Coordinates of C-alpha atoms in Angstrom, one line a residue:
Chain A
M9 CA 4.0 -19.1 30.1
R10 CA 2.5 -18.0 26.9
P11 CA 3.1 -20.1 23.9
F12 CA 6.2 -19.6 21.8
Y13 CA 4.3 -18.8 18.5
E14 CA 3.3 -15.8 20.1
N15 CA 6.7 -14.5 19.4
L16 CA 6.4 -15.1 15.7
P17 CA 5.0 -11.7 14.6
F18 CA 7.4 -9.5 15.9
F19 CA 10.2 -11.9 14.9
T20 CA 9.2 -11.5 11.3
I21 CA 8.9 -7.7 11.5
F22 CA 12.3 -7.6 13.0
A23 CA 14.0 -10.2 11.0
A24 CA 12.8 -7.8 8.0
I25 CA 14.3 -4.6 9.5
L26 CA 17.4 -6.6 10.5
C27 CA 17.8 -7.9 6.8
G28 CA 17.4 -4.5 5.4
V29 CA 20.2 -3.2 7.7
I30 CA 22.7 -6.0 7.0
T31 CA 21.8 -5.5 3.5
A32 CA 22.9 -2.0 3.5
V33 CA 26.4 -3.3 4.2
I34 CA 26.5 -6.0 1.5
R35 CA 28.1 -4.9 -1.6
S36 CA 27.2 -7.4 -3.9
G37 CA 23.5 -7.2 -5.4
R38 CA 23.4 -11.0 -5.9
T39 CA 24.0 -11.8 -2.3
A40 CA 21.4 -9.1 -1.3
Y41 CA 19.0 -10.7 -3.7
L42 CA 19.7 -13.9 -2.2
L43 CA 19.4 -12.6 1.7
S44 CA 16.0 -11.1 0.5
L45 CA 14.8 -14.3 -0.6
W46 CA 15.7 -16.4 2.2
M47 CA 14.1 -13.8 4.3
C48 CA 10.8 -13.9 2.6
G49 CA 11.3 -18.0 2.9
A50 CA 11.7 -17.6 6.5
I51 CA 8.9 -15.2 7.0
T52 CA 6.5 -17.2 4.8
A53 CA 7.3 -20.2 7.1
A54 CA 6.9 -18.4 10.2
S55 CA 3.5 -16.9 9.4
G56 CA 2.2 -20.4 8.1
V57 CA 3.2 -21.8 11.5
L58 CA 1.3 -19.0 13.0
V59 CA -1.9 -19.3 10.6
Y60 CA -1.8 -23.0 11.5
F61 CA -2.0 -22.4 15.3
L62 CA -4.2 -19.2 15.3
Y63 CA -6.8 -21.0 13.0
T64 CA -6.7 -24.3 14.9
G65 CA -7.1 -22.9 18.3
G66 CA -9.3 -20.2 17.0
V67 CA -7.6 -17.5 19.0
S68 CA -6.0 -14.3 18.4
F69 CA -3.5 -12.7 21.1
T70 CA -2.0 -9.2 22.2
Y71 CA 1.7 -9.2 22.1
T72 CA 3.0 -6.2 24.3
M73 CA 6.2 -4.8 23.4
G74 CA 8.5 -3.5 26.3
R75 CA 7.5 -3.1 29.9
F76 CA 4.6 -0.6 29.8
A77 CA 1.4 -2.4 30.2
A78 CA -1.8 -1.1 28.2
P79 CA -3.1 1.6 27.8
F80 CA 0.3 2.8 27.3
G81 CA 3.2 1.2 25.7
N82 CA 2.9 -0.3 22.1
A83 CA 1.6 -3.7 21.0
I84 CA 1.1 -6.3 17.9
K85 CA -2.2 -8.0 18.0
A86 CA -2.4 -10.9 15.6
G87 CA -5.4 -13.3 14.8
P88 CA -5.8 -15.7 11.6
L89 CA -6.8 -12.9 9.3
Q90 CA -3.4 -11.1 10.2
A91 CA -1.5 -14.0 10.1
L92 CA -3.1 -15.2 6.7
M93 CA -2.0 -11.6 4.9
A94 CA 1.4 -11.6 6.6
L95 CA 1.9 -15.2 5.0
M96 CA 0.7 -13.6 1.7
F97 CA 2.8 -10.8 1.9
A98 CA 6.0 -12.8 2.3
V99 CA 4.9 -15.1 -0.5
V100 CA 4.1 -12.7 -2.9
M101 CA 7.0 -10.4 -2.1
G102 CA 9.5 -13.6 -2.6
L103 CA 7.9 -14.6 -6.0
S104 CA 7.9 -11.0 -7.3
L105 CA 11.6 -10.7 -6.8
L106 CA 12.3 -14.0 -8.1
G107 CA 10.0 -13.4 -11.2
G108 CA 11.4 -10.1 -11.7
S109 CA 14.9 -10.6 -11.2
R110 CA 16.5 -10.8 -14.5
D111 CA 14.9 -7.1 -15.7
L112 CA 15.8 -5.8 -11.9
F113 CA 19.6 -6.8 -12.7
H114 CA 19.1 -5.0 -16.3
D115 CA 17.3 -2.0 -15.1
I116 CA 19.3 -1.3 -11.8
L117 CA 23.0 0.2 -11.9
P118 CA 25.3 -2.6 -10.5
Q119 CA 26.3 -0.4 -7.6
K120 CA 23.0 0.4 -6.6
Q121 CA 21.6 -3.1 -6.5
N122 CA 22.2 -4.0 -2.8
L123 CA 20.2 -0.6 -2.0
Y124 CA 17.5 -1.9 -3.7
F125 CA 16.9 -4.7 -1.6
V126 CA 17.6 -2.5 1.5
M127 CA 14.2 -0.8 0.2
T128 CA 12.3 -4.4 -0.6
D129 CA 13.2 -5.7 2.8
L130 CA 12.2 -2.7 4.8
L131 CA 8.9 -2.2 2.8
L132 CA 8.0 -6.1 3.9
A133 CA 8.9 -4.8 7.4
G134 CA 6.6 -1.9 7.0
L135 CA 3.8 -4.2 5.7
L136 CA 3.8 -6.5 8.3
S137 CA 4.0 -3.9 10.8
L138 CA 0.9 -2.2 8.9
N139 CA -0.8 -5.6 9.3
Y140 CA -0.1 -6.4 12.9
T141 CA 0.0 -3.0 14.8
N142 CA -2.5 -2.5 17.6
D143 CA -1.2 1.3 17.9
M144 CA -2.3 3.9 15.9
F145 CA 1.0 5.9 16.0
T146 CA 3.2 2.9 15.3
G147 CA 0.6 2.8 12.2
Y148 CA 1.6 6.0 11.1
V149 CA 5.5 5.5 11.4
F150 CA 5.2 2.3 9.4
I151 CA 3.0 4.2 6.8
E152 CA 5.5 6.7 6.2
I153 CA 8.4 3.9 6.1
T154 CA 6.4 2.0 3.5
T155 CA 6.0 5.1 1.5
I156 CA 9.7 6.3 1.3
A157 CA 10.7 2.7 0.4
A158 CA 7.9 2.4 -2.1
C159 CA 9.1 5.8 -3.8
A160 CA 12.4 4.5 -3.8
M161 CA 11.8 1.3 -5.5
V162 CA 9.7 3.4 -8.4
M163 CA 12.6 5.4 -9.0
A164 CA 15.5 2.6 -8.7
K165 CA 15.1 2.3 -12.7
D166 CA 16.8 5.7 -13.0
T167 CA 15.0 7.1 -16.1
G168 CA 13.7 10.6 -16.4
S169 CA 9.9 9.7 -16.5
N170 CA 10.5 7.6 -13.3
M171 CA 11.6 10.2 -11.3
I172 CA 8.7 12.4 -12.1
A173 CA 6.2 9.8 -11.6
T174 CA 8.1 9.3 -8.0
I175 CA 7.8 12.7 -7.1
R176 CA 4.1 12.8 -7.9
Y177 CA 3.4 9.6 -6.0
L178 CA 5.8 11.1 -3.4
F179 CA 3.3 13.9 -3.1
M180 CA 0.3 12.1 -3.1
S181 CA 1.4 9.7 -0.5
L182 CA 2.6 12.8 1.7
L183 CA -0.7 14.5 1.4
G184 CA -2.4 11.0 2.3
S185 CA -0.1 10.7 5.4
G186 CA -0.6 14.2 6.4
L187 CA -4.5 13.9 6.6
F188 CA -3.8 10.6 8.4
L189 CA -1.7 12.1 10.9
I190 CA -4.3 15.0 11.7
G191 CA -7.1 12.4 12.0
L192 CA -5.1 10.6 14.2
T193 CA -4.1 13.8 16.5
L194 CA -8.0 14.8 16.4
L195 CA -8.8 11.2 17.5
N196 CA -6.1 11.4 20.4
G197 CA -7.4 14.6 21.6
I198 CA -11.0 13.6 22.3
T199 CA -10.0 9.8 23.6
G200 CA -6.6 10.2 25.0
Y201 CA -5.5 7.0 23.8
L202 CA -3.2 5.9 21.1
L203 CA -3.4 1.8 21.5
M204 CA -6.5 0.5 19.7
P205 CA -8.3 -1.3 22.4
P206 CA -8.9 1.4 25.2
L207 CA -9.2 3.8 22.0
A208 CA -12.2 1.6 20.9
Q209 CA -13.7 1.5 24.4
I210 CA -13.6 5.6 24.7
L211 CA -15.2 5.5 21.4
R212 CA -18.0 3.5 21.8
L213 CA -18.8 5.5 25.2
L214 CA -18.3 8.7 22.9
A215 CA -20.6 7.4 20.4
N216 CA -23.3 6.2 22.9
S217 CA -23.4 9.7 24.7
G218 CA -23.1 12.0 21.2
D219 CA -20.2 14.0 22.6
Y220 CA -17.7 15.4 20.2
H221 CA -19.6 14.0 17.5
T222 CA -18.3 16.4 14.8
V223 CA -14.5 15.8 15.9
L224 CA -15.2 12.2 16.0
V225 CA -16.7 12.1 12.2
V226 CA -14.2 14.5 10.9
S227 CA -11.2 12.4 12.1
M228 CA -12.9 9.1 10.8
G229 CA -13.1 10.9 7.5
L230 CA -9.6 12.1 7.7
L231 CA -8.2 8.6 8.4
V232 CA -10.0 6.9 5.7
V233 CA -9.4 9.7 3.0
G234 CA -5.6 9.6 4.0
L235 CA -5.3 5.9 3.7
G236 CA -7.7 6.1 0.5
I237 CA -5.2 8.2 -1.1
K238 CA -2.4 6.2 -0.3
A239 CA -4.3 2.9 -1.6
A240 CA -5.4 4.7 -4.8
M241 CA -8.8 4.6 -3.7
F242 CA -11.0 6.2 -6.9
P243 CA -10.8 9.9 -7.3
F244 CA -7.2 10.0 -5.8
H245 CA -5.6 7.2 -8.2
L246 CA -4.1 9.6 -10.7
W247 CA -0.5 9.2 -9.5
L248 CA -0.8 5.2 -9.8
P249 CA -0.6 4.6 -13.5
D250 CA 2.9 6.3 -14.2
A251 CA 4.2 5.1 -10.6
H252 CA 3.3 1.5 -11.0
G253 CA 3.7 1.2 -14.9
G254 CA 6.8 2.8 -15.4
A255 CA 9.1 0.9 -12.4
T256 CA 11.1 -2.1 -13.0
T257 CA 9.4 -5.3 -13.2
A258 CA 9.7 -6.5 -9.7
S259 CA 8.5 -3.0 -8.3
S260 CA 5.4 -2.9 -10.5
A261 CA 4.7 -6.3 -9.0
I262 CA 5.1 -5.4 -5.5
L263 CA 3.5 -2.0 -5.6
S264 CA 0.6 -3.1 -7.2
G265 CA 0.2 -6.8 -5.4
L266 CA 1.3 -5.7 -1.8
V267 CA 2.1 -2.1 -0.8
L268 CA -1.7 -0.9 -1.8
K269 CA -3.0 -3.9 0.5
G270 CA -0.8 -3.0 3.6
Y271 CA -2.9 0.4 3.8
I272 CA -6.1 -1.4 3.2
M273 CA -5.1 -3.9 5.9
L274 CA -4.7 -0.9 8.3
L275 CA -8.0 0.4 7.3
I276 CA -9.7 -2.9 7.9
T277 CA -8.3 -3.1 11.4
L278 CA -9.4 0.6 12.2
M279 CA -13.0 -0.3 10.8
L280 CA -13.3 -3.8 12.5
R281 CA -11.2 -3.1 15.9
V282 CA -11.1 0.5 16.5
F283 CA -14.4 2.1 15.4
G284 CA -16.4 -0.9 14.5
M285 CA -18.8 -1.4 11.8
E286 CA -21.9 0.2 13.5
L287 CA -20.1 3.5 13.8
F288 CA -18.7 3.6 10.3
D289 CA -22.1 3.0 9.0
A290 CA -23.6 5.9 11.2
A291 CA -21.2 8.3 10.1
G292 CA -21.6 7.6 6.2
I293 CA -18.0 6.1 5.9
N294 CA -19.5 3.0 4.5
A295 CA -21.5 4.5 1.9
L296 CA -18.8 6.8 0.8
L297 CA -16.3 3.6 0.5
L298 CA -19.1 1.9 -1.3
A299 CA -19.7 4.7 -3.7
L300 CA -16.0 5.3 -4.6
G301 CA -15.1 1.5 -5.1
L302 CA -18.1 1.2 -7.3
L303 CA -16.8 4.4 -9.4
G304 CA -13.5 3.0 -9.2
M305 CA -14.3 -0.4 -10.8
V306 CA -15.9 1.5 -13.6
F307 CA -13.3 4.3 -14.2
G308 CA -10.2 2.1 -13.6
S309 CA -11.5 -0.3 -16.2
L310 CA -12.2 2.6 -18.6
A311 CA -8.9 3.9 -18.3
A312 CA -6.9 0.7 -18.7
M313 CA -9.1 0.5 -22.0
R314 CA -7.8 3.3 -23.6
E315 CA -4.2 2.1 -22.8
Y316 CA -1.8 0.6 -25.4
H317 CA 1.3 0.2 -23.1
V318 CA 1.0 -3.0 -21.3
K319 CA 2.3 -2.1 -17.8
R320 CA 0.2 0.9 -17.5
M321 CA -2.9 -1.1 -18.7
L322 CA -2.1 -3.3 -15.8
A323 CA -1.6 -0.5 -13.6
D324 CA -5.1 0.9 -14.4
S325 CA -6.7 -2.1 -13.9
S326 CA -5.5 -2.2 -10.3
V327 CA -7.5 0.9 -9.7
A328 CA -10.4 -1.3 -10.7
Q329 CA -9.4 -4.2 -8.7
I330 CA -8.8 -1.8 -5.7
G331 CA -12.3 -0.6 -6.2
Y332 CA -13.7 -4.3 -5.5
I333 CA -12.0 -4.4 -2.4
F334 CA -13.4 -0.9 -1.2
M335 CA -16.7 -1.8 -2.4
G336 CA -16.5 -5.2 -0.4
L337 CA -15.7 -3.0 2.8
G338 CA -18.5 -0.6 1.7
L339 CA -21.3 -3.1 1.9
G340 CA -20.5 -2.9 5.9
N341 CA -21.3 -6.5 6.8
A342 CA -18.9 -9.2 7.7
S343 CA -19.3 -11.3 4.8
G344 CA -18.5 -8.2 2.7
V345 CA -15.3 -7.8 4.6
V346 CA -14.5 -11.5 4.4
A347 CA -15.0 -11.2 0.6
A348 CA -13.0 -8.1 0.3
C349 CA -9.9 -10.0 2.0
F350 CA -10.3 -12.7 -0.2
H351 CA -10.1 -10.2 -3.3
I352 CA -7.0 -9.1 -1.5
L353 CA -5.5 -12.1 -1.7
V354 CA -6.6 -12.9 -5.2
H355 CA -5.5 -9.9 -6.4
A356 CA -1.9 -10.2 -4.7
A357 CA -1.5 -13.0 -6.7
C358 CA -2.8 -12.4 -9.9
K359 CA -1.4 -8.7 -10.3
P360 CA 2.5 -10.0 -9.6
L361 CA 1.9 -12.5 -12.0
L362 CA 0.6 -10.3 -14.7
F363 CA 3.2 -7.8 -14.2
C364 CA 6.2 -10.3 -14.1
C365 CA 5.0 -11.9 -17.4
A366 CA 4.3 -8.7 -19.0
G367 CA 7.8 -7.8 -18.3
R368 CA 9.2 -11.3 -19.3
L369 CA 7.4 -10.8 -22.6
S370 CA 8.6 -7.4 -23.3
A371 CA 12.2 -8.8 -22.5
V372 CA 11.8 -11.4 -25.4
S373 CA 10.5 -8.7 -27.5
G374 CA 13.6 -5.9 -27.3
H375 CA 12.0 -4.2 -24.2
H376 CA 9.1 -2.9 -26.2
R377 CA 6.2 -2.5 -24.1
S378 CA 3.4 -1.2 -26.3
L379 CA 0.9 -4.2 -26.9
R380 CA 1.3 -3.8 -31.0
N381 CA 5.1 -5.1 -30.5
L382 CA 4.3 -8.0 -27.9
R383 CA 2.4 -9.5 -30.6
G384 CA 3.3 -13.2 -31.1
S385 CA 5.7 -12.9 -28.2
A386 CA 4.0 -15.7 -26.1
Y387 CA 5.9 -18.2 -28.4
R388 CA 8.9 -16.9 -27.7
D389 CA 8.3 -17.6 -23.9
V390 CA 5.5 -20.0 -23.5
T391 CA 5.4 -19.8 -19.5
A392 CA 5.3 -16.0 -19.7
G393 CA 2.3 -16.4 -22.4
V394 CA 0.5 -19.0 -20.3
G395 CA 1.0 -16.9 -17.2
F396 CA -0.5 -13.7 -18.7
T397 CA -3.5 -15.4 -19.8
V398 CA -4.3 -17.4 -16.6
G399 CA -3.7 -13.9 -14.9
A400 CA -5.9 -12.2 -17.2
L401 CA -8.7 -14.9 -17.1
S402 CA -8.6 -14.7 -13.5
M403 CA -9.1 -11.0 -13.5
I404 CA -11.9 -11.3 -15.9
G405 CA -13.5 -14.0 -13.7
I406 CA -13.3 -17.4 -15.2
P407 CA -14.5 -20.2 -13.1
L408 CA -12.0 -22.4 -11.5
L409 CA -9.2 -19.0 -11.0
G410 CA -9.1 -17.2 -7.9
G411 CA -10.9 -14.1 -9.7
F412 CA -14.6 -15.7 -9.8
V413 CA -14.4 -16.9 -6.4
S414 CA -13.9 -13.5 -5.2
K415 CA -16.5 -12.1 -7.5
L416 CA -18.8 -14.5 -6.3
F417 CA -18.5 -13.8 -2.6
L418 CA -18.6 -10.1 -3.2
S419 CA -22.0 -10.8 -5.0
E420 CA -23.1 -13.2 -2.2
A421 CA -22.3 -10.4 0.4
A422 CA -24.1 -7.6 -1.4
V423 CA -27.2 -9.8 -1.9
G424 CA -29.8 -8.9 1.1
S425 CA -28.3 -5.5 1.3
E426 CA -30.1 -2.3 0.4
M427 CA -27.4 -1.8 -2.1
M428 CA -27.6 -5.2 -4.0
V429 CA -29.0 -4.1 -7.4
P430 CA -26.6 -1.2 -8.0
V431 CA -23.5 -3.5 -6.7
L432 CA -24.5 -6.4 -9.1
L433 CA -24.6 -4.6 -12.1
V434 CA -21.5 -2.8 -11.4
I435 CA -19.7 -6.1 -10.8
A436 CA -21.2 -7.1 -14.1
L437 CA -20.2 -4.2 -15.8
S438 CA -16.7 -4.3 -14.9
S439 CA -16.6 -8.0 -15.7
V440 CA -17.5 -7.0 -19.2
L441 CA -15.2 -4.1 -19.4
N442 CA -12.3 -6.5 -17.8
A443 CA -12.9 -8.6 -20.5
L444 CA -12.9 -5.8 -23.1
Y445 CA -9.3 -5.2 -22.4
Y446 CA -8.1 -8.5 -21.4
V447 CA -9.1 -10.4 -24.1
P448 CA -7.5 -8.3 -26.8
A449 CA -4.4 -8.1 -24.5
I450 CA -4.3 -12.1 -24.9
L451 CA -5.0 -12.4 -28.2
A452 CA -2.5 -10.0 -29.1
I453 CA 0.5 -12.3 -27.6
W454 CA -0.8 -15.3 -28.8
V455 CA -1.5 -14.3 -32.5
H456 CA 1.5 -14.0 -35.1
P457 CA 2.2 -10.7 -36.5
P458 CA 2.7 -10.0 -40.1
A459 CA 6.4 -11.4 -41.0
E460 CA 7.9 -7.9 -41.5
D461 CA 6.8 -6.3 -38.4
A462 CA 8.0 -9.4 -36.1
A463 CA 11.7 -9.1 -37.9
E464 CA 11.5 -5.6 -36.9
V465 CA 10.8 -6.4 -33.5
L466 CA 13.2 -9.3 -33.4
A467 CA 16.1 -7.2 -34.6
D468 CA 16.0 -5.6 -30.9
V469 CA 16.2 -8.7 -29.3
T470 CA 19.4 -9.9 -27.9
A471 CA 20.0 -13.5 -27.7
E472 CA 20.8 -13.6 -24.1
A473 CA 17.1 -12.5 -23.6
L474 CA 15.7 -15.3 -25.2
T475 CA 17.5 -17.9 -23.0
F476 CA 15.7 -19.8 -20.5
D477 CA 14.7 -17.7 -17.5
R478 CA 14.7 -20.2 -14.7
S479 CA 13.7 -17.9 -11.7
F480 CA 10.6 -16.5 -13.6
F481 CA 9.7 -20.0 -14.6
I482 CA 9.8 -20.8 -11.0
S483 CA 7.8 -17.7 -10.4
A484 CA 5.1 -18.1 -12.9
V485 CA 4.3 -21.7 -12.1
S486 CA 4.1 -20.9 -8.5
F487 CA 1.8 -17.8 -8.9
I488 CA -0.4 -19.9 -11.6
A489 CA -0.6 -22.6 -8.7
L490 CA -1.7 -20.2 -6.4
I491 CA -4.2 -18.9 -8.5
F492 CA -5.9 -22.2 -9.1
V493 CA -5.5 -23.0 -5.3
L494 CA -7.3 -19.9 -4.5
G495 CA -9.9 -20.8 -7.3
I496 CA -10.8 -24.5 -6.4
L497 CA -9.8 -25.2 -2.9
Y498 CA -11.2 -21.6 -1.4
H499 CA -13.2 -23.2 1.4
P500 CA -10.4 -23.4 4.1
V501 CA -9.2 -20.0 3.1
I502 CA -12.6 -18.5 3.6
N503 CA -13.0 -20.1 6.8
I504 CA -9.6 -18.4 8.2
L505 CA -10.7 -15.3 6.8
S506 CA -14.1 -15.3 8.4
A507 CA -12.3 -16.7 11.5
G508 CA -10.0 -13.6 11.4
V509 CA -12.5 -11.2 10.8
R510 CA -14.5 -12.5 13.6
L511 CA -11.2 -12.2 16.0
T512 CA -9.8 -9.0 14.9
Chain B
M102 CA -16.6 34.7 21.4
L103 CA -12.9 36.7 22.1
E104 CA -12.5 34.1 25.2
R105 CA -13.4 31.0 23.0
I106 CA -10.8 32.3 20.1
L107 CA -8.2 32.7 23.2
E108 CA -9.0 29.0 24.5
N109 CA -8.4 27.5 21.1
R110 CA -5.4 29.7 19.9
F111 CA -3.4 26.9 19.2
A112 CA -6.0 24.8 17.3
I113 CA -7.0 28.1 15.2
V114 CA -3.4 28.8 14.4
A115 CA -2.7 25.2 13.8
V116 CA -5.6 25.3 11.3
I117 CA -4.4 28.2 9.3
L118 CA -1.0 26.7 9.1
F119 CA -2.3 23.5 7.6
G120 CA -4.5 25.4 5.1
V121 CA -1.6 27.3 4.1
G122 CA 0.5 24.1 3.9
L123 CA -1.9 22.3 2.1
L124 CA -2.7 25.0 -0.5
N125 CA 0.8 25.2 -0.9
M126 CA 1.4 21.5 -1.8
M127 CA -1.5 21.3 -3.8
L128 CA -1.5 24.5 -6.0
R129 CA 2.2 25.2 -6.5
F130 CA 3.8 23.8 -9.6
N131 CA 7.5 24.6 -8.2
L132 CA 8.6 21.2 -6.7
L133 CA 10.6 23.1 -3.7
K134 CA 7.4 25.1 -3.0
K135 CA 5.6 22.0 -2.5
V136 CA 8.2 20.5 -0.1
I137 CA 8.2 23.6 2.1
G138 CA 4.2 23.4 1.8
F139 CA 4.4 20.2 3.1
S140 CA 6.7 20.8 5.8
I141 CA 4.3 23.7 7.1
M142 CA 1.5 21.5 7.1
D143 CA 3.3 18.9 9.3
S144 CA 4.3 21.7 11.6
A145 CA 0.7 22.4 11.8
I146 CA -0.1 19.3 13.0
F147 CA 3.0 19.1 15.7
L148 CA 1.7 22.5 17.1
L149 CA -1.9 21.0 17.6
L150 CA -0.5 17.3 18.8
A151 CA 1.7 19.5 21.3
S152 CA -1.0 21.9 22.3
L153 CA -3.2 18.7 23.4
G154 CA -0.8 17.6 25.9
Y155 CA 0.2 21.3 27.7
I156 CA -1.8 22.0 30.7
E157 CA -1.3 25.7 31.7
G158 CA 1.3 25.9 34.6
H159 CA 2.4 22.4 34.6
T160 CA 6.0 22.1 34.1
A161 CA 8.1 19.5 32.0
P162 CA 7.8 15.7 33.4
I163 CA 11.2 15.5 34.4
V164 CA 11.2 13.2 37.6
Q165 CA 13.4 14.4 40.5
E166 CA 14.6 12.3 43.3
G167 CA 11.8 9.8 43.3
S168 CA 9.1 12.5 44.1
V169 CA 6.3 11.7 41.4
N170 CA 3.4 14.0 41.5
A171 CA 1.5 13.7 38.3
A172 CA -0.5 16.8 39.1
L173 CA 2.9 18.9 38.4
Y174 CA 3.4 17.4 34.9
I175 CA 2.1 18.2 31.4
N176 CA 1.1 15.4 29.7
P177 CA 4.0 13.7 28.0
I178 CA 2.6 11.3 25.4
P179 CA 2.0 14.0 22.8
S180 CA 5.2 15.6 23.2
G181 CA 6.7 12.1 22.5
L182 CA 4.7 11.8 19.4
V183 CA 5.8 15.0 18.0
L184 CA 9.3 14.0 18.3
T185 CA 8.8 10.9 16.4
G186 CA 6.6 13.1 13.8
I187 CA 9.6 15.5 13.3
V188 CA 11.7 12.3 12.6
V189 CA 9.5 11.2 10.4
S190 CA 9.2 14.6 8.6
V191 CA 12.7 15.4 8.4
S192 CA 13.5 12.1 6.7
V193 CA 10.6 12.5 4.2
T194 CA 11.8 16.0 3.4
A195 CA 15.3 14.7 3.0
F196 CA 14.4 12.0 0.6
S197 CA 12.0 14.7 -1.3
L198 CA 14.9 17.0 -1.9
A199 CA 17.4 14.3 -2.8
L200 CA 14.8 13.6 -5.5
I201 CA 14.3 17.0 -6.6
Q202 CA 18.0 17.4 -6.9
R203 CA 18.3 14.6 -9.5
I204 CA 15.2 15.6 -11.2
Y205 CA 17.2 19.3 -11.4
K206 CA 20.2 17.6 -12.8
R207 CA 18.5 15.9 -15.5
Y208 CA 16.1 18.3 -16.8
G209 CA 17.3 21.7 -15.5
T210 CA 13.8 23.0 -14.1
I211 CA 11.8 21.8 -11.1
E212 CA 8.5 23.3 -12.3
L213 CA 6.3 20.2 -12.3
D214 CA 4.1 21.4 -15.4
E215 CA 7.4 21.8 -17.5
L216 CA 8.5 18.5 -16.4
L217 CA 5.5 16.8 -17.4
E218 CA 5.3 18.1 -20.7
R219 CA 9.1 17.0 -21.2
A220 CA 8.4 13.6 -20.1
K221 CA 5.6 13.3 -22.4
K222 CA 7.8 14.7 -25.2
E223 CA 10.3 11.5 -24.5
E224 CA 8.0 9.3 -24.5
D225 CA 6.5 9.9 -27.8

């Protein structure tokens, strides 16, 4: 008899899909919203239990779906890393919905609100599956589900510029999944398998014998570039600022905080479980990831510096943060991957907090978005001001906050590798650049503007917007706590991640 | 040479189709043509995938009356994948067409360059 907790990954995915289906027939947006929150809570609890059992037991397991045994059929594989990521996905999803709820019910037409939650539920199902899957083709199918759900979430706020942003996002995503699919086809053509463990076995044989070397390298490149396009890796990030910056608050938070991470988790799985680090190294994929990561860290920040629209600035900053993650993966050693995973967690906590706070700050400033009009807005909602400040400081890398720890571990992973000097230099440069746009933003929200400007902005503010937003308060406080936990009590998290990377 | 081309005819056609689709998707400004390009691209992949599972002279794997002889049949897994892929591709196409329709209703054009210009004007 296998232990009961092995059912949990499947149950969480199934619960998310089921809630999505049920939500489709619920009329009221409020009920759908509550159902989504409860679902996130339940998945959080289940994933927490799973993390506990897998970490204390030091095991990972394969859960076969249906009656077909390997090498056919379909399977889920979960270890501490996957369970922790699932926990994070559910927590961040729930908190983002909480934090953006007022904007959400303001921005979306009442008769369509329940459909928005169909998308968030299916998105969570997609992310969990990308995280847990042990089968390449299942990965592809859920990539597409995640894409459609994410696009629908961008266009939920029904404005013209959002629709154009969505269509650009959609086409870039389709290109990414097309490349992924053809890479997958080539890989299936030379190995004959889709399930990851037998695939990895054959790939090891192929790598040793040198047969089909070109096909192997090409398919690896296609898979990585395909996922890279979807995860906004540096030259493929042009769709991101419009899509993430224009959407409603909760969508921006979820897209930046989670959706990009789902694809990266699949990439990490490919790297650790299917191809193996040596093969990635030999084919030059690591060098590619490292170079593009470093470029993204610099150019993302440069783009953010030119932005005056606060949410687009945050979206551009996501490109830089994703650069950190790719850089960590590109270092090609286990500590680099652990550091990258830690940065995934940190970014998943900081960026939704920043987006929720930015959304709240602009709500108390008459829905103006430019930093100029947000001057002094922190005094109108102090929680949002504090949250924005904490998130921004964490992004810059101030000690005691999560961002500092991930930069520390990324630097540590780079020490000793041959790319040590450029990596450390770019981390330093990128931190300075981060400070160059986050510090002015923090100053802007805390400095009182001249009286006539303030009066002009305040004229647009409704009294309702200024009332205390309880769900936002809960969400912001939880996010801030999460960032401090990651910044101070990082040892257990790093231990779980290292165990997870070893057991993937 | 000719023999090799004949041997790999499916792969060659698939590569050509993929290129046609990709260029259409990337270079055209018309959103509808982009969607068509995407469909061609996906079809190319399906052709490649289906040809991988095909074995000359074997038939569809429909088992009759308990006589199972694997040597008679083609590999069914790629066909199954193509089926799933088609479903995915149809839903994505439907989604993008719906989106394009809404964009047309809103702006009266589906040329991407014009759309971007107009969106910029609106923002200013």
